[in-house]
Short mmCIF file of C-alpha atoms in Angstrom, two decimals:
data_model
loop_
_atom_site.label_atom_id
_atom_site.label_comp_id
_atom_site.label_asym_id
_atom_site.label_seq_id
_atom_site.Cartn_x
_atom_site.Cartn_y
_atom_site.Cartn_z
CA UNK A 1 0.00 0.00 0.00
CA UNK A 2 3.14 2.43 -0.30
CA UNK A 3 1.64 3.42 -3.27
CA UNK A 4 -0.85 5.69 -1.97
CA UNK A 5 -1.18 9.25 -1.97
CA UNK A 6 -1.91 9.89 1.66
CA UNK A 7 -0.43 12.62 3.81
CA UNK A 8 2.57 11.67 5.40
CA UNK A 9 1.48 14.67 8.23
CA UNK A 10 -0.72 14.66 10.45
CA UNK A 11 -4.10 16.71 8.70
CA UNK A 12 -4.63 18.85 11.41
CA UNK A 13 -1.46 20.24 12.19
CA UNK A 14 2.31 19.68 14.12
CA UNK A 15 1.17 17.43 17.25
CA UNK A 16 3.97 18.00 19.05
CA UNK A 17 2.86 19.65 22.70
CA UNK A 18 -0.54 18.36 22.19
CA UNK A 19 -0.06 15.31 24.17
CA UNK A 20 -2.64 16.62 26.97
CA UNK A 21 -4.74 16.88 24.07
CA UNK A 22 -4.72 13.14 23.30
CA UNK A 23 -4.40 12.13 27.07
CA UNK A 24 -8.01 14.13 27.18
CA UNK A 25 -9.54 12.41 23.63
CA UNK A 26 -8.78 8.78 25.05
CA UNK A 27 -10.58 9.47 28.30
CA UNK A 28 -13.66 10.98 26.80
CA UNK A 29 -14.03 8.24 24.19
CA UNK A 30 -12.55 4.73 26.03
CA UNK A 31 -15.29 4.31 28.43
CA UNK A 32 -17.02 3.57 25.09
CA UNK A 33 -14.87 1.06 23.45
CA UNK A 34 -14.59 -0.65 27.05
CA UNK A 35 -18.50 -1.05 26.85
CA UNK A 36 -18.43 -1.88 23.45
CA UNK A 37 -15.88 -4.52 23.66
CA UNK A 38 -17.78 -6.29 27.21
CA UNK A 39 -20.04 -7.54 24.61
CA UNK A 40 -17.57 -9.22 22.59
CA UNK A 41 -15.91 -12.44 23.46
CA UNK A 42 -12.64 -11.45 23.95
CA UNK A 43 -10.17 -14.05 25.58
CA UNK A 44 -7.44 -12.86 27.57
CA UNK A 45 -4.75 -14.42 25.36
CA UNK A 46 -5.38 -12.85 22.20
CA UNK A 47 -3.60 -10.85 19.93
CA UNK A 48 -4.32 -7.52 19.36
CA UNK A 49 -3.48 -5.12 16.51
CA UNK A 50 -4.16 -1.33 17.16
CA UNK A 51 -4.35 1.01 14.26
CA UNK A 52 -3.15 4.60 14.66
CA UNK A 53 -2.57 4.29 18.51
CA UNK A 54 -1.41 7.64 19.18
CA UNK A 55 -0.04 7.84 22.37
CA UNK A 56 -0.33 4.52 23.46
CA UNK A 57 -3.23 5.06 25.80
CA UNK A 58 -5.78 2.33 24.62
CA UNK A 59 -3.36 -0.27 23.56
CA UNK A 60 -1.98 0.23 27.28
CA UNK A 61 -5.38 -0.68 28.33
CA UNK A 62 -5.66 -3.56 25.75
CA UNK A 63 -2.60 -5.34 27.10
CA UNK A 64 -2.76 -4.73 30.88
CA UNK A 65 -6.57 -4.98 31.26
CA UNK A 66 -8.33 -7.10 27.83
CA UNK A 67 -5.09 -9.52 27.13
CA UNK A 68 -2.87 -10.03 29.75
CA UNK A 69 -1.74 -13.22 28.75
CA UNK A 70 -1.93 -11.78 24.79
CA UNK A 71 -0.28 -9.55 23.29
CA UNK A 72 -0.54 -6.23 21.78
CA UNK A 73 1.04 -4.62 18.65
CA UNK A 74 0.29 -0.95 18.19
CA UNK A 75 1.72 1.66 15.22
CA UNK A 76 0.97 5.46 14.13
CA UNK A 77 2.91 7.13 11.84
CA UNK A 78 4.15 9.96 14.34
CA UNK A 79 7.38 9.00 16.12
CA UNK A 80 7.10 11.22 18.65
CA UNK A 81 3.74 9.79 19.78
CA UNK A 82 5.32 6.30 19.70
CA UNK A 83 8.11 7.35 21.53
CA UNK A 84 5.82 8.80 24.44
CA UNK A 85 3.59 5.73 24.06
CA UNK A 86 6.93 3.48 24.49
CA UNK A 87 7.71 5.39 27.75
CA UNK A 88 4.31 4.72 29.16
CA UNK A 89 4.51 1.38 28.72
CA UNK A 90 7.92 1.06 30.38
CA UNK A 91 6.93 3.07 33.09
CA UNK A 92 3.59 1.37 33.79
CA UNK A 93 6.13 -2.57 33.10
CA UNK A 94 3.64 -3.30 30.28
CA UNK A 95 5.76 -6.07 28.75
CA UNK A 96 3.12 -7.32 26.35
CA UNK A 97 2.75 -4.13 24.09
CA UNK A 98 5.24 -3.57 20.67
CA UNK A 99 4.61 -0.12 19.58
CA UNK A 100 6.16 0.45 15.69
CA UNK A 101 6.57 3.72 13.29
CA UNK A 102 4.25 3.03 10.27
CA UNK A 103 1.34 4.43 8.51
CA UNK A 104 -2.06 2.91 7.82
CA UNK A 105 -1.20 2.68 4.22
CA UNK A 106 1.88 0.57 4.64
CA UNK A 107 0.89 -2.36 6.52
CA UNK A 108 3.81 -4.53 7.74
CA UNK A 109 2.06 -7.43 9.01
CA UNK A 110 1.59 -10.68 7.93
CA UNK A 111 -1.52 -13.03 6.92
CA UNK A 112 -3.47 -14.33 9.63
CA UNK A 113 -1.81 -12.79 12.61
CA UNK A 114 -4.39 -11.27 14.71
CA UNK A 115 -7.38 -12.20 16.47
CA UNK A 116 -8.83 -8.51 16.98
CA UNK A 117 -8.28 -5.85 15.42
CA UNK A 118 -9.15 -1.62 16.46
CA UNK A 119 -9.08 1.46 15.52
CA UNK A 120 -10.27 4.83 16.34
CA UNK A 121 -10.89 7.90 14.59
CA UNK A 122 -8.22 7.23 12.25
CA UNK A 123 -10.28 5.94 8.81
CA UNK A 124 -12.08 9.64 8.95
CA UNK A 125 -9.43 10.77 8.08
CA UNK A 126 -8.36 8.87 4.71
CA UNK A 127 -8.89 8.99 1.56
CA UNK A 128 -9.27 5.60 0.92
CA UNK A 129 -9.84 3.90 4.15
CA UNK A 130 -10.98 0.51 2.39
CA UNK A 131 -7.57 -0.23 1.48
CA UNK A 132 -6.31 -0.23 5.16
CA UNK A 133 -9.93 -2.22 6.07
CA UNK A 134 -8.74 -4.92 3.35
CA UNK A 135 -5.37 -5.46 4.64
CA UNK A 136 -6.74 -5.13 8.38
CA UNK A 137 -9.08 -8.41 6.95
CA UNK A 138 -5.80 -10.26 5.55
CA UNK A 139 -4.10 -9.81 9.13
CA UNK A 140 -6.69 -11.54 10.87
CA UNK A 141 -7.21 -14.72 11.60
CA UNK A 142 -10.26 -16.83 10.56
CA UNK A 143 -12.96 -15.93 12.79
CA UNK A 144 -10.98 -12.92 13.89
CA UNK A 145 -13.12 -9.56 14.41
CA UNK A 146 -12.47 -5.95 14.30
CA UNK A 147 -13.83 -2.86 15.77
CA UNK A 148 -13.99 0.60 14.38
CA UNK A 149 -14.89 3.90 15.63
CA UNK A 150 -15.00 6.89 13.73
CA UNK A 151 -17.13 10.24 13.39
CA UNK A 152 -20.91 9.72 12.29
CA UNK A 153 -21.35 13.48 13.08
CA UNK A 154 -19.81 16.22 13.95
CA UNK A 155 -20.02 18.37 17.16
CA UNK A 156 -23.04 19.05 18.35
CA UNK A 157 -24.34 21.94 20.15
CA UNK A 158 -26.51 22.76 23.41
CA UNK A 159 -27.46 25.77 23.85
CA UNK A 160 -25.98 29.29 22.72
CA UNK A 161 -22.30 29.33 21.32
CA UNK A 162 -21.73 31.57 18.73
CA UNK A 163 -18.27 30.27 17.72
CA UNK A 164 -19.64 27.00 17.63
CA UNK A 165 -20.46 26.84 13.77
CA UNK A 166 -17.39 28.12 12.83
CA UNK A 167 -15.55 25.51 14.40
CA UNK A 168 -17.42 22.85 12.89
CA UNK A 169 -16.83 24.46 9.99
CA UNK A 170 -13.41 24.68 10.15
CA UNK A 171 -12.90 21.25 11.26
CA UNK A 172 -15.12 19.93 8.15
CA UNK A 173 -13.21 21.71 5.97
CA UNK A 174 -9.77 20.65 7.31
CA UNK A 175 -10.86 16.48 7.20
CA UNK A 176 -12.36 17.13 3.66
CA UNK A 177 -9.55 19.11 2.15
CA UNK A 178 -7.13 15.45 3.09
CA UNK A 179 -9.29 13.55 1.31
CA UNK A 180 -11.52 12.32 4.14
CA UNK A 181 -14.85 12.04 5.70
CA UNK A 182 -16.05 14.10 8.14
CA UNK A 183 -18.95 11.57 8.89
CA UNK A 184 -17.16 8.19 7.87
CA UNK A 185 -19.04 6.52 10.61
CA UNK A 186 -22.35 6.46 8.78
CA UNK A 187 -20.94 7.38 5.45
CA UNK A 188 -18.50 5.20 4.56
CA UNK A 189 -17.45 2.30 7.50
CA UNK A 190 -20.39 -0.29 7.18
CA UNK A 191 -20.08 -0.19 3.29
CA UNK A 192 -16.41 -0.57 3.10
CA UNK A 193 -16.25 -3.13 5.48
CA UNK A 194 -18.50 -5.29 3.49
CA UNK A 195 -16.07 -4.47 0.55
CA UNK A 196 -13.33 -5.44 2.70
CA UNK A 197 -14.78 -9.22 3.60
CA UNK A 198 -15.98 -8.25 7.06
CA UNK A 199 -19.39 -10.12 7.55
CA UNK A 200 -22.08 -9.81 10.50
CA UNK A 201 -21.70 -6.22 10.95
CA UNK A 202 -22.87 -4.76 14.37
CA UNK A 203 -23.65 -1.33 14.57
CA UNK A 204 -24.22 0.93 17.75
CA UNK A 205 -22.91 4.84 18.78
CA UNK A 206 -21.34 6.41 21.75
CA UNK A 207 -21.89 10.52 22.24
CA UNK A 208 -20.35 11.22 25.17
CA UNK A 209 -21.44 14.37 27.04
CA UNK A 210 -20.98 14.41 30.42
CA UNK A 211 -17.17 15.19 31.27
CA UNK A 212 -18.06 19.08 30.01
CA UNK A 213 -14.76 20.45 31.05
CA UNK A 214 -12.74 18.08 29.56
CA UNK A 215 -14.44 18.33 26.27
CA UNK A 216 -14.20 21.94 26.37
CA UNK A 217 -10.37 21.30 27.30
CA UNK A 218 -10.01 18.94 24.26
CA UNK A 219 -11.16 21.17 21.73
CA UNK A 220 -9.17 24.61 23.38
CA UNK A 221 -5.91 22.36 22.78
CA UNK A 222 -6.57 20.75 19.43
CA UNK A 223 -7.53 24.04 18.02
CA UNK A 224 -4.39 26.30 19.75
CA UNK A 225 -1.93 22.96 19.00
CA UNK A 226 -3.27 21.73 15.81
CA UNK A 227 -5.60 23.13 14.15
CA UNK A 228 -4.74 26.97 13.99
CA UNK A 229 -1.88 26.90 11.66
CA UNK A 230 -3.56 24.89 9.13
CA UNK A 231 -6.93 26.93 9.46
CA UNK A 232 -4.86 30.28 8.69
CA UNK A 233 -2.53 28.75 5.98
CA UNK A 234 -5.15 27.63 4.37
CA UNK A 235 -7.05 30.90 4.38
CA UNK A 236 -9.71 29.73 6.06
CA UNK A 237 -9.59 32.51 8.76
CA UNK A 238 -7.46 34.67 10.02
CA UNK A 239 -5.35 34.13 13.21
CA UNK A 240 -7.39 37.08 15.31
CA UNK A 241 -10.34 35.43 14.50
CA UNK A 242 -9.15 31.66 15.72
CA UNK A 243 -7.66 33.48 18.50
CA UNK A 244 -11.24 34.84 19.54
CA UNK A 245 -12.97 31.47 19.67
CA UNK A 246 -9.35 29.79 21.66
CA UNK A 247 -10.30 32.27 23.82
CA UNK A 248 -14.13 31.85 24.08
CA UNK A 249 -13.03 28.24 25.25
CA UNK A 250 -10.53 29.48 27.77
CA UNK A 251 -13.49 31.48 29.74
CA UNK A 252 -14.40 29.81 32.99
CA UNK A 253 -18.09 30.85 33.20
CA UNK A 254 -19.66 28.92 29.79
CA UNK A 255 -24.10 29.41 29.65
CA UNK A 256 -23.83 26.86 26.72
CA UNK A 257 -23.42 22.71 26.32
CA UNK A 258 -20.98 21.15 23.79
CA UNK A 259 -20.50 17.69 22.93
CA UNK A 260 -17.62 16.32 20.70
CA UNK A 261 -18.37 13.94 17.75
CA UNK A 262 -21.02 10.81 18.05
CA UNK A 263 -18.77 7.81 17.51
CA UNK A 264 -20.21 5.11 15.61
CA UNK A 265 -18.86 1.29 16.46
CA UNK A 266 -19.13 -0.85 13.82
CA UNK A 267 -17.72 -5.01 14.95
CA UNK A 268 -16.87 -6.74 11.50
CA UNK A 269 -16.30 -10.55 11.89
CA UNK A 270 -13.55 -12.41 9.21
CA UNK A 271 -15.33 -15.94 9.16
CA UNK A 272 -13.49 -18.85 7.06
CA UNK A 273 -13.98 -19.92 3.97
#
């Protein structure tokens, strides 16, 4: 799959300094794969693969807590994320996690290595995302499953922000100008794992809501880190104005509700031939 024309950057911006940012995103959004995967039979010796880890957060969580007798084998493309996810794991003695350098569209695995496979909020992102989902079918083993989560929608607002629009518009624009989806979930994820070989789908969401500060948090980060150097290079606004809504976040007295994206879980099953 080297021969793809994907980004070899991340699409929102440098992610260096936004670790917080990521530390945030995983807490917000694991309580959902952890409920997701309690209905799954999982077996504590199983291996794991973990597309687009980040920061090693869930695939921590895989190998102490799903597979301790497994094993774990994590990559993103960002080697600064995988060297902060390989310091976790030493300093937490997680033994049985391998984290590796390497994008989704070159897959260095071989056939029929993995019983489970997961990723999240990665396939939004890509321009063709059934590619990785094909290869992510040839790495599995017969009867082997795997779970996605990406963006069905969006943020969604409660009550009265008036920066809120613009955001979403801004982050639209960013995931559409890559090549992706910005509502893959619903879009594009059921389809293309049927075109994949993934059989049995089973569909459900998680919108978490709750946790308002840390969403709120989240969002101030990725758009100050991330996302404001691409939004004014590309002309999409200029900095004063991105600096107005960082700063409408930053206010400690909010009369408004915010919720980040719904994620939509979609379990794909490889069954033998």
């Amino acid at each position: 799959m080297s021969d793809r024309s994907e980004p070899e950057s991340y699409l929102l911006g440098d992610q260096k300094g936004s670790y917080l940012r990521y530390r945030l995103f995983n807490e917000i959004y694991e309580p959902g794969t952890i409920r997701r995967l309690s209905d799954l039979a999982v077996s504590p010796d199983m291996e794991i693969l973990d597309i687009g880890c980040g920061i090693g957060d869930t695939a921590c969580y895989f190998a102490r807590h799903i597979v301790p007798d497994g094993h774990v084998t994590a990559f993103d493309q960002a080697p600064e994320l995988i060297e902060v996810a390989r310091r976790q794991a030493a300093e937490h003695e997680i033994g049985n996690v391998t984290f590796i350098c390497a994008s989704a569209q070159e897959f260095p695995f071989p056939t029929e290595r993995f019983d489970f496979a997961h990723t999240r909020y990665v396939l939004t992102y890509l321009s063709q995302a059934v590619e990785v989902l094909k290869e992510t079918h040839r790495a599995l083993k017969p009867s082997g499953f795997f779970l996605g989560e990406e963006i069905a929608q969006t943020y969604i607002r409660h009550g009265r922000a008036g920066w809120y629009d613009q955001l979403i518009a801004w982050f639209t624009k960013l995931i559409e100008t890559g090549g992706g989806d910005p509502d893959y979930g619903h879009n594009g994820l059921p389809s293309d794992l049927l075109d994949a070989g993934f059989t049995d789908l089973d569909v459900s969401a998680f919108w978490p809501f709750e946790d308002q500060q840390k969403i709120v948090d989240m969002l101030r980060i990725a758009l100050s880190s991330e996302m404001k150097e691409t939004i004014v290079s590309m002309g999409l606004a200029a900095e004063e104005v991105v600096e107005a809504v960082i700063a409408e976040l930053a206010m400690p007295q909010r009369d408004y509700r915010i919720s980040p994206s719904m994620c939509v879980q979609v379990v794909g099953w490889k069954r033998p031939v």
